[in-house]
């Protein structure tokens, strides 16, 4: 760039590609005239003002505005400049730094196009529809003029491609909030939550932005075959925190731990030697599990099912069958009750024999001692 003086007027001499500062002297619908200190005003076409679409120059500029432009064409009779190219050069440098650092910044939605949103970041930036929100958005019409916090997810200067994401910002913020929430949780803490989804192995419960798993074994004190038996999506439930793994972002919860243990009641009501009624819940190779009260199952070992040797519990019992059994042992701490059908049958037979013997004595007029004495004499003869 050189200078020359003609008729005592300082006139700048430029070359194509020079970056210069100027002032808007006139605004037309499709172009603006810019005083750059040259012998004629430069023309700034509407397409060289911004990286996003504008309907008329007056939407972006007004007379007196000062701006920096680059000369794209220079002849004796015409000078054409571009504001957009200056902004592009600056924008690329800034965006490359933002891309490296992962910086979050604000943009304003300029227009809606097929497949997403267009924003002005010193050049044309694009937010794909899939990167606007975490959820599906059917209509983007109310996004024009809206400010979004974004980060650069793809940058290609050769292809003039700038891909931004608002969704990535939301997901990172959610992840940080979740991590913070996880570190605040305490084992043993009881919370209110909402059942968000059911699986074959349990239920996931939302406890304030965090999903914790209630394993099927922790849904209730009684045996549960499928979660749907006791719970459904949307239910409000009380849960207890069993385990927290901030690194894996996993939380183990329990519903049954918030409820009174039926074994506490069993310890008070069931004692060794008692006769109890129950329903056969499960048959296994070594015996049968019998529910003697809601949530409390006792085991009848295979050796205690009958007064004869059996190869399988199913030879005598079937699931759903109601039975009576004698309590051999109760251990509430280990949540274990030992039952015996055989012992109860033997007790009943003993009682029947005793009752029959007493009846015989009464009907014959002989005392029990005499009857026993006679039997002993016979044995000695």
PDB file of C-alpha atoms in Angstrom, residues 40-339:
ATOM      1  CA  UNK A  40     -13.919   6.644  -5.370  1.00  0.00           C
ATOM      2  CA  UNK A  41     -16.101   4.944  -2.774  1.00  0.00           C
ATOM      3  CA  UNK A  42     -15.898   1.173  -2.609  1.00  0.00           C
ATOM      4  CA  UNK A  43     -18.918  -1.043  -3.222  1.00  0.00           C
ATOM      5  CA  UNK A  44     -19.894  -3.531  -0.558  1.00  0.00           C
ATOM      6  CA  UNK A  45     -22.387  -6.026  -2.081  1.00  0.00           C
ATOM      7  CA  UNK A  46     -25.120  -7.450   0.170  1.00  0.00           C
ATOM      8  CA  UNK A  47     -23.664 -10.951  -0.233  1.00  0.00           C
ATOM      9  CA  UNK A  48     -20.338  -9.778   1.206  1.00  0.00           C
ATOM     10  CA  UNK A  49     -21.755  -8.252   4.365  1.00  0.00           C
ATOM     11  CA  UNK A  50     -22.656 -11.314   6.407  1.00  0.00           C
ATOM     12  CA  UNK A  51     -22.314 -15.079   6.389  1.00  0.00           C
ATOM     13  CA  UNK A  52     -26.023 -15.468   6.923  1.00  0.00           C
ATOM     14  CA  UNK A  53     -28.824 -14.355   4.678  1.00  0.00           C
ATOM     15  CA  UNK A  54     -30.099 -10.759   4.991  1.00  0.00           C
ATOM     16  CA  UNK A  55     -32.964  -9.346   2.925  1.00  0.00           C
ATOM     17  CA  UNK A  56     -31.573  -5.822   2.540  1.00  0.00           C
ATOM     18  CA  UNK A  57     -28.392  -4.008   3.459  1.00  0.00           C
ATOM     19  CA  UNK A  58     -30.218  -1.736   5.897  1.00  0.00           C
ATOM     20  CA  UNK A  59     -30.851  -4.761   8.115  1.00  0.00           C
ATOM     21  CA  UNK A  60     -27.118  -4.920   8.869  1.00  0.00           C
ATOM     22  CA  UNK A  61     -25.600  -1.472   8.211  1.00  0.00           C
ATOM     23  CA  UNK A  62     -26.383   2.218   8.489  1.00  0.00           C
ATOM     24  CA  UNK A  63     -24.644   5.360   7.306  1.00  0.00           C
ATOM     25  CA  UNK A  64     -21.715   6.334   9.524  1.00  0.00           C
ATOM     26  CA  UNK A  65     -20.870   2.783  10.558  1.00  0.00           C
ATOM     27  CA  UNK A  66     -17.144   2.107  10.675  1.00  0.00           C
ATOM     28  CA  UNK A  67     -15.955  -1.281   9.551  1.00  0.00           C
ATOM     29  CA  UNK A  68     -12.994  -3.243   8.267  1.00  0.00           C
ATOM     30  CA  UNK A  69     -13.109  -4.734   4.763  1.00  0.00           C
ATOM     31  CA  UNK A  70     -10.840  -6.492   2.305  1.00  0.00           C
ATOM     32  CA  UNK A  71     -10.483  -5.353  -1.320  1.00  0.00           C
ATOM     33  CA  UNK A  72     -11.649  -8.096  -3.689  1.00  0.00           C
ATOM     34  CA  UNK A  73     -11.616  -6.137  -6.949  1.00  0.00           C
ATOM     35  CA  UNK A  74      -9.734  -2.984  -7.956  1.00  0.00           C
ATOM     36  CA  UNK A  75      -9.892  -1.089 -11.292  1.00  0.00           C
ATOM     37  CA  UNK A  76      -9.681   2.537 -12.328  1.00  0.00           C
ATOM     38  CA  UNK A  77     -13.449   2.813 -12.217  1.00  0.00           C
ATOM     39  CA  UNK A  78     -14.515   0.354  -9.539  1.00  0.00           C
ATOM     40  CA  UNK A  79     -13.505  -0.951  -6.117  1.00  0.00           C
ATOM     41  CA  UNK A  80     -15.337  -3.870  -4.575  1.00  0.00           C
ATOM     42  CA  UNK A  81     -14.826  -4.901  -0.955  1.00  0.00           C
ATOM     43  CA  UNK A  82     -15.951  -7.637   1.419  1.00  0.00           C
ATOM     44  CA  UNK A  83     -16.747  -7.385   5.109  1.00  0.00           C
ATOM     45  CA  UNK A  84     -17.550 -11.078   5.271  1.00  0.00           C
ATOM     46  CA  UNK A  85     -14.036 -12.199   4.327  1.00  0.00           C
ATOM     47  CA  UNK A  86     -12.487 -10.116   7.100  1.00  0.00           C
ATOM     48  CA  UNK A  87     -14.849 -11.655   9.600  1.00  0.00           C
ATOM     49  CA  UNK A  88     -14.129 -15.098   8.178  1.00  0.00           C
ATOM     50  CA  UNK A  89     -10.398 -14.801   8.761  1.00  0.00           C
ATOM     51  CA  UNK A  90     -10.901 -13.662  12.336  1.00  0.00           C
ATOM     52  CA  UNK A  91     -13.599 -16.234  12.922  1.00  0.00           C
ATOM     53  CA  UNK A  92     -11.498 -19.170  11.728  1.00  0.00           C
ATOM     54  CA  UNK A  93      -8.718 -18.285  14.124  1.00  0.00           C
ATOM     55  CA  UNK A  94     -11.165 -17.938  17.024  1.00  0.00           C
ATOM     56  CA  UNK A  95     -13.080 -21.098  16.161  1.00  0.00           C
ATOM     57  CA  UNK A  96      -9.935 -23.162  15.849  1.00  0.00           C
ATOM     58  CA  UNK A  97      -8.979 -22.097  19.358  1.00  0.00           C
ATOM     59  CA  UNK A  98     -12.497 -22.819  20.669  1.00  0.00           C
ATOM     60  CA  UNK A  99     -12.381 -26.241  19.005  1.00  0.00           C
ATOM     61  CA  UNK A 100      -9.045 -27.071  20.664  1.00  0.00           C
ATOM     62  CA  UNK A 101     -10.142 -25.880  24.094  1.00  0.00           C
ATOM     63  CA  UNK A 102     -13.722 -27.173  23.967  1.00  0.00           C
ATOM     64  CA  UNK A 103     -14.958 -23.703  24.944  1.00  0.00           C
ATOM     65  CA  UNK A 104     -18.693 -23.139  25.293  1.00  0.00           C
ATOM     66  CA  UNK A 105     -19.984 -19.894  23.783  1.00  0.00           C
ATOM     67  CA  UNK A 106     -23.262 -18.266  22.816  1.00  0.00           C
ATOM     68  CA  UNK A 107     -24.713 -17.876  19.326  1.00  0.00           C
ATOM     69  CA  UNK A 108     -27.954 -16.458  17.990  1.00  0.00           C
ATOM     70  CA  UNK A 109     -30.021 -18.464  15.523  1.00  0.00           C
ATOM     71  CA  UNK A 110     -30.230 -16.530  12.254  1.00  0.00           C
ATOM     72  CA  UNK A 111     -32.343 -18.843  10.120  1.00  0.00           C
ATOM     73  CA  UNK A 112     -33.852 -22.278   9.762  1.00  0.00           C
ATOM     74  CA  UNK A 113     -32.783 -24.481   6.878  1.00  0.00           C
ATOM     75  CA  UNK A 114     -33.421 -28.067   5.920  1.00  0.00           C
ATOM     76  CA  UNK A 115     -31.743 -30.258   8.496  1.00  0.00           C
ATOM     77  CA  UNK A 116     -30.983 -27.679  11.157  1.00  0.00           C
ATOM     78  CA  UNK A 117     -30.183 -24.114  12.166  1.00  0.00           C
ATOM     79  CA  UNK A 118     -27.819 -21.485  10.772  1.00  0.00           C
ATOM     80  CA  UNK A 119     -25.908 -19.086  13.024  1.00  0.00           C
ATOM     81  CA  UNK A 120     -23.390 -16.329  12.408  1.00  0.00           C
ATOM     82  CA  UNK A 121     -20.052 -16.981  14.092  1.00  0.00           C
ATOM     83  CA  UNK A 122     -18.072 -14.662  11.865  1.00  0.00           C
ATOM     84  CA  UNK A 123     -18.830 -17.152   9.148  1.00  0.00           C
ATOM     85  CA  UNK A 124     -21.681 -19.544   8.513  1.00  0.00           C
ATOM     86  CA  UNK A 125     -22.123 -21.989  11.366  1.00  0.00           C
ATOM     87  CA  UNK A 126     -24.518 -24.928  11.213  1.00  0.00           C
ATOM     88  CA  UNK A 127     -26.288 -26.736  14.048  1.00  0.00           C
ATOM     89  CA  UNK A 128     -27.725 -30.046  12.747  1.00  0.00           C
ATOM     90  CA  UNK A 129     -31.236 -30.860  13.947  1.00  0.00           C
ATOM     91  CA  UNK A 130     -29.859 -33.805  15.927  1.00  0.00           C
ATOM     92  CA  UNK A 131     -27.496 -31.463  17.801  1.00  0.00           C
ATOM     93  CA  UNK A 132     -30.047 -28.835  18.864  1.00  0.00           C
ATOM     94  CA  UNK A 133     -31.595 -30.550  21.890  1.00  0.00           C
ATOM     95  CA  UNK A 134     -31.321 -33.831  23.752  1.00  0.00           C
ATOM     96  CA  UNK A 135     -34.886 -34.594  22.759  1.00  0.00           C
ATOM     97  CA  UNK A 136     -36.495 -34.679  19.305  1.00  0.00           C
ATOM     98  CA  UNK A 137     -37.725 -31.307  18.050  1.00  0.00           C
ATOM     99  CA  UNK A 138     -40.410 -31.419  15.387  1.00  0.00           C
ATOM    100  CA  UNK A 139     -40.770 -27.676  14.686  1.00  0.00           C
ATOM    101  CA  UNK A 140     -37.847 -25.228  14.857  1.00  0.00           C
ATOM    102  CA  UNK A 141     -39.849 -22.145  13.880  1.00  0.00           C
ATOM    103  CA  UNK A 142     -39.585 -20.506  17.300  1.00  0.00           C
ATOM    104  CA  UNK A 143     -35.783 -20.886  17.387  1.00  0.00           C
ATOM    105  CA  UNK A 144     -35.083 -17.891  15.117  1.00  0.00           C
ATOM    106  CA  UNK A 145     -33.502 -15.164  17.259  1.00  0.00           C
ATOM    107  CA  UNK A 146     -32.984 -17.597  20.123  1.00  0.00           C
ATOM    108  CA  UNK A 147     -29.627 -17.641  21.912  1.00  0.00           C
ATOM    109  CA  UNK A 148     -28.020 -21.070  22.372  1.00  0.00           C
ATOM    110  CA  UNK A 149     -24.882 -22.159  24.176  1.00  0.00           C
ATOM    111  CA  UNK A 150     -22.796 -24.283  21.815  1.00  0.00           C
ATOM    112  CA  UNK A 151     -19.396 -25.817  21.249  1.00  0.00           C
ATOM    113  CA  UNK A 152     -17.566 -26.637  18.027  1.00  0.00           C
ATOM    114  CA  UNK A 153     -17.796 -30.353  17.191  1.00  0.00           C
ATOM    115  CA  UNK A 154     -16.432 -30.299  13.634  1.00  0.00           C
ATOM    116  CA  UNK A 155     -14.247 -27.814  11.767  1.00  0.00           C
ATOM    117  CA  UNK A 156     -12.977 -28.006   8.166  1.00  0.00           C
ATOM    118  CA  UNK A 157     -11.563 -24.804   6.705  1.00  0.00           C
ATOM    119  CA  UNK A 158     -10.985 -26.282   3.257  1.00  0.00           C
ATOM    120  CA  UNK A 159     -14.642 -27.253   2.978  1.00  0.00           C
ATOM    121  CA  UNK A 160     -15.759 -24.115   4.818  1.00  0.00           C
ATOM    122  CA  UNK A 161     -17.582 -26.340   7.295  1.00  0.00           C
ATOM    123  CA  UNK A 162     -18.385 -25.320  10.870  1.00  0.00           C
ATOM    124  CA  UNK A 163     -20.574 -27.743  12.823  1.00  0.00           C
ATOM    125  CA  UNK A 164     -21.802 -26.676  16.250  1.00  0.00           C
ATOM    126  CA  UNK A 165     -23.739 -28.499  18.959  1.00  0.00           C
ATOM    127  CA  UNK A 166     -26.058 -27.273  21.683  1.00  0.00           C
ATOM    128  CA  UNK A 167     -26.902 -30.844  22.652  1.00  0.00           C
ATOM    129  CA  UNK A 168     -23.252 -31.598  23.507  1.00  0.00           C
ATOM    130  CA  UNK A 169     -23.255 -28.696  25.966  1.00  0.00           C
ATOM    131  CA  UNK A 170     -26.452 -29.936  27.615  1.00  0.00           C
ATOM    132  CA  UNK A 171     -25.104 -33.477  27.901  1.00  0.00           C
ATOM    133  CA  UNK A 172     -21.820 -32.331  29.426  1.00  0.00           C
ATOM    134  CA  UNK A 173     -23.649 -30.163  31.945  1.00  0.00           C
ATOM    135  CA  UNK A 174     -25.935 -33.048  32.816  1.00  0.00           C
ATOM    136  CA  UNK A 175     -22.949 -35.368  33.249  1.00  0.00           C
ATOM    137  CA  UNK A 176     -21.247 -32.890  35.587  1.00  0.00           C
ATOM    138  CA  UNK A 177     -24.442 -32.386  37.570  1.00  0.00           C
ATOM    139  CA  UNK A 178     -24.900 -36.147  37.784  1.00  0.00           C
ATOM    140  CA  UNK A 179     -21.337 -36.669  38.976  1.00  0.00           C
ATOM    141  CA  UNK A 180     -21.803 -34.008  41.640  1.00  0.00           C
ATOM    142  CA  UNK A 181     -25.103 -35.557  42.711  1.00  0.00           C
ATOM    143  CA  UNK A 182     -23.518 -39.008  42.900  1.00  0.00           C
ATOM    144  CA  UNK A 183     -20.798 -37.754  45.209  1.00  0.00           C
ATOM    145  CA  UNK A 184     -23.438 -36.230  47.470  1.00  0.00           C
ATOM    146  CA  UNK A 185     -25.301 -39.520  47.924  1.00  0.00           C
ATOM    147  CA  UNK A 186     -24.693 -41.408  51.146  1.00  0.00           C
ATOM    148  CA  UNK A 187     -25.020 -45.143  51.655  1.00  0.00           C
ATOM    149  CA  UNK A 188     -28.043 -45.796  53.852  1.00  0.00           C
ATOM    150  CA  UNK A 189     -29.767 -42.572  52.798  1.00  0.00           C
ATOM    151  CA  UNK A 190     -33.493 -42.881  52.093  1.00  0.00           C
ATOM    152  CA  UNK A 191     -34.957 -40.929  49.171  1.00  0.00           C
ATOM    153  CA  UNK A 192     -38.143 -40.433  47.194  1.00  0.00           C
ATOM    154  CA  UNK A 193     -38.005 -41.454  43.541  1.00  0.00           C
ATOM    155  CA  UNK A 194     -40.033 -42.262  40.445  1.00  0.00           C
ATOM    156  CA  UNK A 195     -39.932 -45.567  38.599  1.00  0.00           C
ATOM    157  CA  UNK A 196     -38.595 -44.661  35.137  1.00  0.00           C
ATOM    158  CA  UNK A 197     -38.398 -48.082  33.479  1.00  0.00           C
ATOM    159  CA  UNK A 198     -38.677 -51.781  34.162  1.00  0.00           C
ATOM    160  CA  UNK A 199     -36.384 -54.584  33.017  1.00  0.00           C
ATOM    161  CA  UNK A 200     -36.328 -58.334  33.521  1.00  0.00           C
ATOM    162  CA  UNK A 201     -33.766 -57.919  36.309  1.00  0.00           C
ATOM    163  CA  UNK A 202     -35.321 -55.015  38.220  1.00  0.00           C
ATOM    164  CA  UNK A 203     -36.489 -51.416  38.062  1.00  0.00           C
ATOM    165  CA  UNK A 204     -34.701 -48.138  37.398  1.00  0.00           C
ATOM    166  CA  UNK A 205     -35.738 -45.298  39.689  1.00  0.00           C
ATOM    167  CA  UNK A 206     -35.113 -41.597  39.042  1.00  0.00           C
ATOM    168  CA  UNK A 207     -33.860 -39.974  42.247  1.00  0.00           C
ATOM    169  CA  UNK A 208     -33.452 -36.429  40.999  1.00  0.00           C
ATOM    170  CA  UNK A 209     -31.670 -36.634  37.661  1.00  0.00           C
ATOM    171  CA  UNK A 210     -29.938 -39.907  38.509  1.00  0.00           C
ATOM    172  CA  UNK A 211     -31.231 -43.367  37.669  1.00  0.00           C
ATOM    173  CA  UNK A 212     -30.538 -46.015  40.265  1.00  0.00           C
ATOM    174  CA  UNK A 213     -31.223 -49.733  39.911  1.00  0.00           C
ATOM    175  CA  UNK A 214     -33.465 -51.626  42.278  1.00  0.00           C
ATOM    176  CA  UNK A 215     -32.547 -55.246  41.622  1.00  0.00           C
ATOM    177  CA  UNK A 216     -35.491 -57.639  41.478  1.00  0.00           C
ATOM    178  CA  UNK A 217     -34.329 -59.155  44.767  1.00  0.00           C
ATOM    179  CA  UNK A 218     -34.635 -55.715  46.425  1.00  0.00           C
ATOM    180  CA  UNK A 219     -38.171 -54.928  45.245  1.00  0.00           C
ATOM    181  CA  UNK A 220     -39.982 -56.731  48.075  1.00  0.00           C
ATOM    182  CA  UNK A 221     -39.358 -59.041  50.992  1.00  0.00           C
ATOM    183  CA  UNK A 222     -41.194 -61.882  49.269  1.00  0.00           C
ATOM    184  CA  UNK A 223     -39.922 -63.602  46.146  1.00  0.00           C
ATOM    185  CA  UNK A 224     -40.721 -61.643  42.974  1.00  0.00           C
ATOM    186  CA  UNK A 225     -40.719 -63.354  39.583  1.00  0.00           C
ATOM    187  CA  UNK A 226     -41.160 -60.207  37.463  1.00  0.00           C
ATOM    188  CA  UNK A 227     -41.001 -56.521  38.525  1.00  0.00           C
ATOM    189  CA  UNK A 228     -44.474 -55.949  37.060  1.00  0.00           C
ATOM    190  CA  UNK A 229     -45.906 -58.013  39.911  1.00  0.00           C
ATOM    191  CA  UNK A 230     -45.197 -55.268  42.438  1.00  0.00           C
ATOM    192  CA  UNK A 231     -44.381 -52.054  40.565  1.00  0.00           C
ATOM    193  CA  UNK A 232     -45.064 -50.082  37.384  1.00  0.00           C
ATOM    194  CA  UNK A 233     -43.524 -47.148  35.502  1.00  0.00           C
ATOM    195  CA  UNK A 234     -44.434 -43.787  37.005  1.00  0.00           C
ATOM    196  CA  UNK A 235     -44.891 -45.121  40.548  1.00  0.00           C
ATOM    197  CA  UNK A 236     -43.583 -42.905  43.342  1.00  0.00           C
ATOM    198  CA  UNK A 237     -41.454 -45.031  45.649  1.00  0.00           C
ATOM    199  CA  UNK A 238     -39.245 -44.732  48.684  1.00  0.00           C
ATOM    200  CA  UNK A 239     -35.767 -46.198  48.228  1.00  0.00           C
ATOM    201  CA  UNK A 240     -32.642 -46.727  50.286  1.00  0.00           C
ATOM    202  CA  UNK A 241     -29.131 -46.228  48.858  1.00  0.00           C
ATOM    203  CA  UNK A 242     -27.159 -49.475  49.045  1.00  0.00           C
ATOM    204  CA  UNK A 243     -24.104 -48.686  46.918  1.00  0.00           C
ATOM    205  CA  UNK A 244     -22.688 -45.733  44.939  1.00  0.00           C
ATOM    206  CA  UNK A 245     -20.027 -45.955  42.215  1.00  0.00           C
ATOM    207  CA  UNK A 246     -19.244 -42.391  40.993  1.00  0.00           C
ATOM    208  CA  UNK A 247     -16.672 -43.635  38.484  1.00  0.00           C
ATOM    209  CA  UNK A 248     -19.115 -45.961  36.743  1.00  0.00           C
ATOM    210  CA  UNK A 249     -22.030 -43.621  37.560  1.00  0.00           C
ATOM    211  CA  UNK A 250     -24.009 -46.488  39.062  1.00  0.00           C
ATOM    212  CA  UNK A 251     -26.300 -46.478  42.083  1.00  0.00           C
ATOM    213  CA  UNK A 252     -27.809 -49.549  43.731  1.00  0.00           C
ATOM    214  CA  UNK A 253     -31.102 -48.979  45.529  1.00  0.00           C
ATOM    215  CA  UNK A 254     -33.558 -50.994  47.587  1.00  0.00           C
ATOM    216  CA  UNK A 255     -37.279 -50.623  48.106  1.00  0.00           C
ATOM    217  CA  UNK A 256     -37.642 -53.478  50.565  1.00  0.00           C
ATOM    218  CA  UNK A 257     -34.952 -51.999  52.838  1.00  0.00           C
ATOM    219  CA  UNK A 258     -37.297 -49.064  53.532  1.00  0.00           C
ATOM    220  CA  UNK A 259     -40.009 -51.433  54.740  1.00  0.00           C
ATOM    221  CA  UNK A 260     -40.220 -53.390  58.015  1.00  0.00           C
ATOM    222  CA  UNK A 261     -38.612 -56.806  57.679  1.00  0.00           C
ATOM    223  CA  UNK A 262     -41.149 -59.641  57.939  1.00  0.00           C
ATOM    224  CA  UNK A 263     -38.417 -61.608  59.691  1.00  0.00           C
ATOM    225  CA  UNK A 264     -38.742 -59.291  62.669  1.00  0.00           C
ATOM    226  CA  UNK A 265     -42.375 -60.316  62.941  1.00  0.00           C
ATOM    227  CA  UNK A 266     -41.447 -63.958  62.365  1.00  0.00           C
ATOM    228  CA  UNK A 267     -38.944 -63.835  65.240  1.00  0.00           C
ATOM    229  CA  UNK A 268     -41.713 -62.703  67.589  1.00  0.00           C
ATOM    230  CA  UNK A 269     -44.427 -65.073  66.403  1.00  0.00           C
ATOM    231  CA  UNK A 270     -42.679 -68.289  65.362  1.00  0.00           C
ATOM    232  CA  UNK A 271     -40.751 -70.487  67.830  1.00  0.00           C
ATOM    233  CA  UNK A 272     -39.062 -73.870  67.602  1.00  0.00           C
ATOM    234  CA  UNK A 273     -41.639 -76.605  68.262  1.00  0.00           C
ATOM    235  CA  UNK A 274     -44.551 -74.615  66.802  1.00  0.00           C
ATOM    236  CA  UNK A 275     -46.798 -76.038  64.116  1.00  0.00           C
ATOM    237  CA  UNK A 276     -47.205 -73.723  61.147  1.00  0.00           C
ATOM    238  CA  UNK A 277     -49.237 -73.728  57.946  1.00  0.00           C
ATOM    239  CA  UNK A 278     -47.750 -72.622  54.658  1.00  0.00           C
ATOM    240  CA  UNK A 279     -47.703 -72.826  50.870  1.00  0.00           C
ATOM    241  CA  UNK A 280     -45.024 -74.643  48.909  1.00  0.00           C
ATOM    242  CA  UNK A 281     -43.354 -71.945  46.810  1.00  0.00           C
ATOM    243  CA  UNK A 282     -40.398 -73.756  45.271  1.00  0.00           C
ATOM    244  CA  UNK A 283     -39.149 -77.285  44.932  1.00  0.00           C
ATOM    245  CA  UNK A 284     -35.397 -77.798  44.732  1.00  0.00           C
ATOM    246  CA  UNK A 285     -33.247 -80.887  44.679  1.00  0.00           C
ATOM    247  CA  UNK A 286     -32.551 -80.684  48.417  1.00  0.00           C
ATOM    248  CA  UNK A 287     -36.032 -79.840  49.640  1.00  0.00           C
ATOM    249  CA  UNK A 288     -38.970 -77.445  49.482  1.00  0.00           C
ATOM    250  CA  UNK A 289     -39.310 -73.760  50.352  1.00  0.00           C
ATOM    251  CA  UNK A 290     -42.554 -73.023  52.149  1.00  0.00           C
ATOM    252  CA  UNK A 291     -43.965 -69.523  52.721  1.00  0.00           C
ATOM    253  CA  UNK A 292     -45.212 -69.450  56.312  1.00  0.00           C
ATOM    254  CA  UNK A 293     -46.078 -65.723  56.324  1.00  0.00           C
ATOM    255  CA  UNK A 294     -45.748 -62.962  53.683  1.00  0.00           C
ATOM    256  CA  UNK A 295     -42.067 -62.566  52.876  1.00  0.00           C
ATOM    257  CA  UNK A 296     -40.927 -65.427  55.121  1.00  0.00           C
ATOM    258  CA  UNK A 297     -39.995 -68.822  53.702  1.00  0.00           C
ATOM    259  CA  UNK A 298     -38.850 -71.867  55.589  1.00  0.00           C
ATOM    260  CA  UNK A 299     -36.995 -74.888  54.218  1.00  0.00           C
ATOM    261  CA  UNK A 300     -38.254 -78.434  54.530  1.00  0.00           C
ATOM    262  CA  UNK A 301     -35.142 -80.490  53.853  1.00  0.00           C
ATOM    263  CA  UNK A 302     -35.716 -83.548  51.662  1.00  0.00           C
ATOM    264  CA  UNK A 303     -34.989 -85.756  54.682  1.00  0.00           C
ATOM    265  CA  UNK A 304     -37.830 -84.034  56.572  1.00  0.00           C
ATOM    266  CA  UNK A 305     -40.532 -84.354  53.936  1.00  0.00           C
ATOM    267  CA  UNK A 306     -41.656 -87.940  54.561  1.00  0.00           C
ATOM    268  CA  UNK A 307     -40.993 -90.821  56.970  1.00  0.00           C
ATOM    269  CA  UNK A 308     -39.618 -92.837  54.090  1.00  0.00           C
ATOM    270  CA  UNK A 309     -36.674 -92.277  51.787  1.00  0.00           C
ATOM    271  CA  UNK A 310     -37.563 -90.229  48.671  1.00  0.00           C
ATOM    272  CA  UNK A 311     -35.461 -89.376  45.655  1.00  0.00           C
ATOM    273  CA  UNK A 312     -37.072 -86.009  44.903  1.00  0.00           C
ATOM    274  CA  UNK A 313     -39.353 -83.582  46.796  1.00  0.00           C
ATOM    275  CA  UNK A 314     -41.765 -83.703  43.839  1.00  0.00           C
ATOM    276  CA  UNK A 315     -42.608 -87.316  44.752  1.00  0.00           C
ATOM    277  CA  UNK A 316     -44.585 -85.956  47.705  1.00  0.00           C
ATOM    278  CA  UNK A 317     -45.082 -82.208  47.211  1.00  0.00           C
ATOM    279  CA  UNK A 318     -46.028 -79.808  44.451  1.00  0.00           C
ATOM    280  CA  UNK A 319     -45.748 -76.021  44.171  1.00  0.00           C
ATOM    281  CA  UNK A 320     -48.823 -74.209  45.448  1.00  0.00           C
ATOM    282  CA  UNK A 321     -49.721 -77.028  47.830  1.00  0.00           C
ATOM    283  CA  UNK A 322     -50.790 -76.056  51.342  1.00  0.00           C
ATOM    284  CA  UNK A 323     -49.054 -78.013  54.074  1.00  0.00           C
ATOM    285  CA  UNK A 324     -48.485 -78.122  57.824  1.00  0.00           C
ATOM    286  CA  UNK A 325     -45.030 -78.532  59.328  1.00  0.00           C
ATOM    287  CA  UNK A 326     -43.228 -78.467  62.638  1.00  0.00           C
ATOM    288  CA  UNK A 327     -40.696 -75.699  63.288  1.00  0.00           C
ATOM    289  CA  UNK A 328     -37.299 -77.210  64.080  1.00  0.00           C
ATOM    290  CA  UNK A 329     -35.260 -74.010  64.268  1.00  0.00           C
ATOM    291  CA  UNK A 330     -35.632 -70.240  63.752  1.00  0.00           C
ATOM    292  CA  UNK A 331     -32.703 -67.925  62.933  1.00  0.00           C
ATOM    293  CA  UNK A 332     -33.994 -64.382  62.167  1.00  0.00           C
ATOM    294  CA  UNK A 333     -30.466 -63.000  61.735  1.00  0.00           C
ATOM    295  CA  UNK A 334     -29.730 -65.438  58.920  1.00  0.00           C
ATOM    296  CA  UNK A 335     -33.365 -65.263  57.741  1.00  0.00           C
ATOM    297  CA  UNK A 336     -33.704 -69.012  58.006  1.00  0.00           C
ATOM    298  CA  UNK A 337     -36.385 -71.345  59.330  1.00  0.00           C
ATOM    299  CA  UNK A 338     -36.033 -75.133  59.348  1.00  0.00           C
ATOM    300  CA  UNK A 339     -39.283 -77.075  58.997  1.00  0.00           C
TER     301      UNK A 339
END
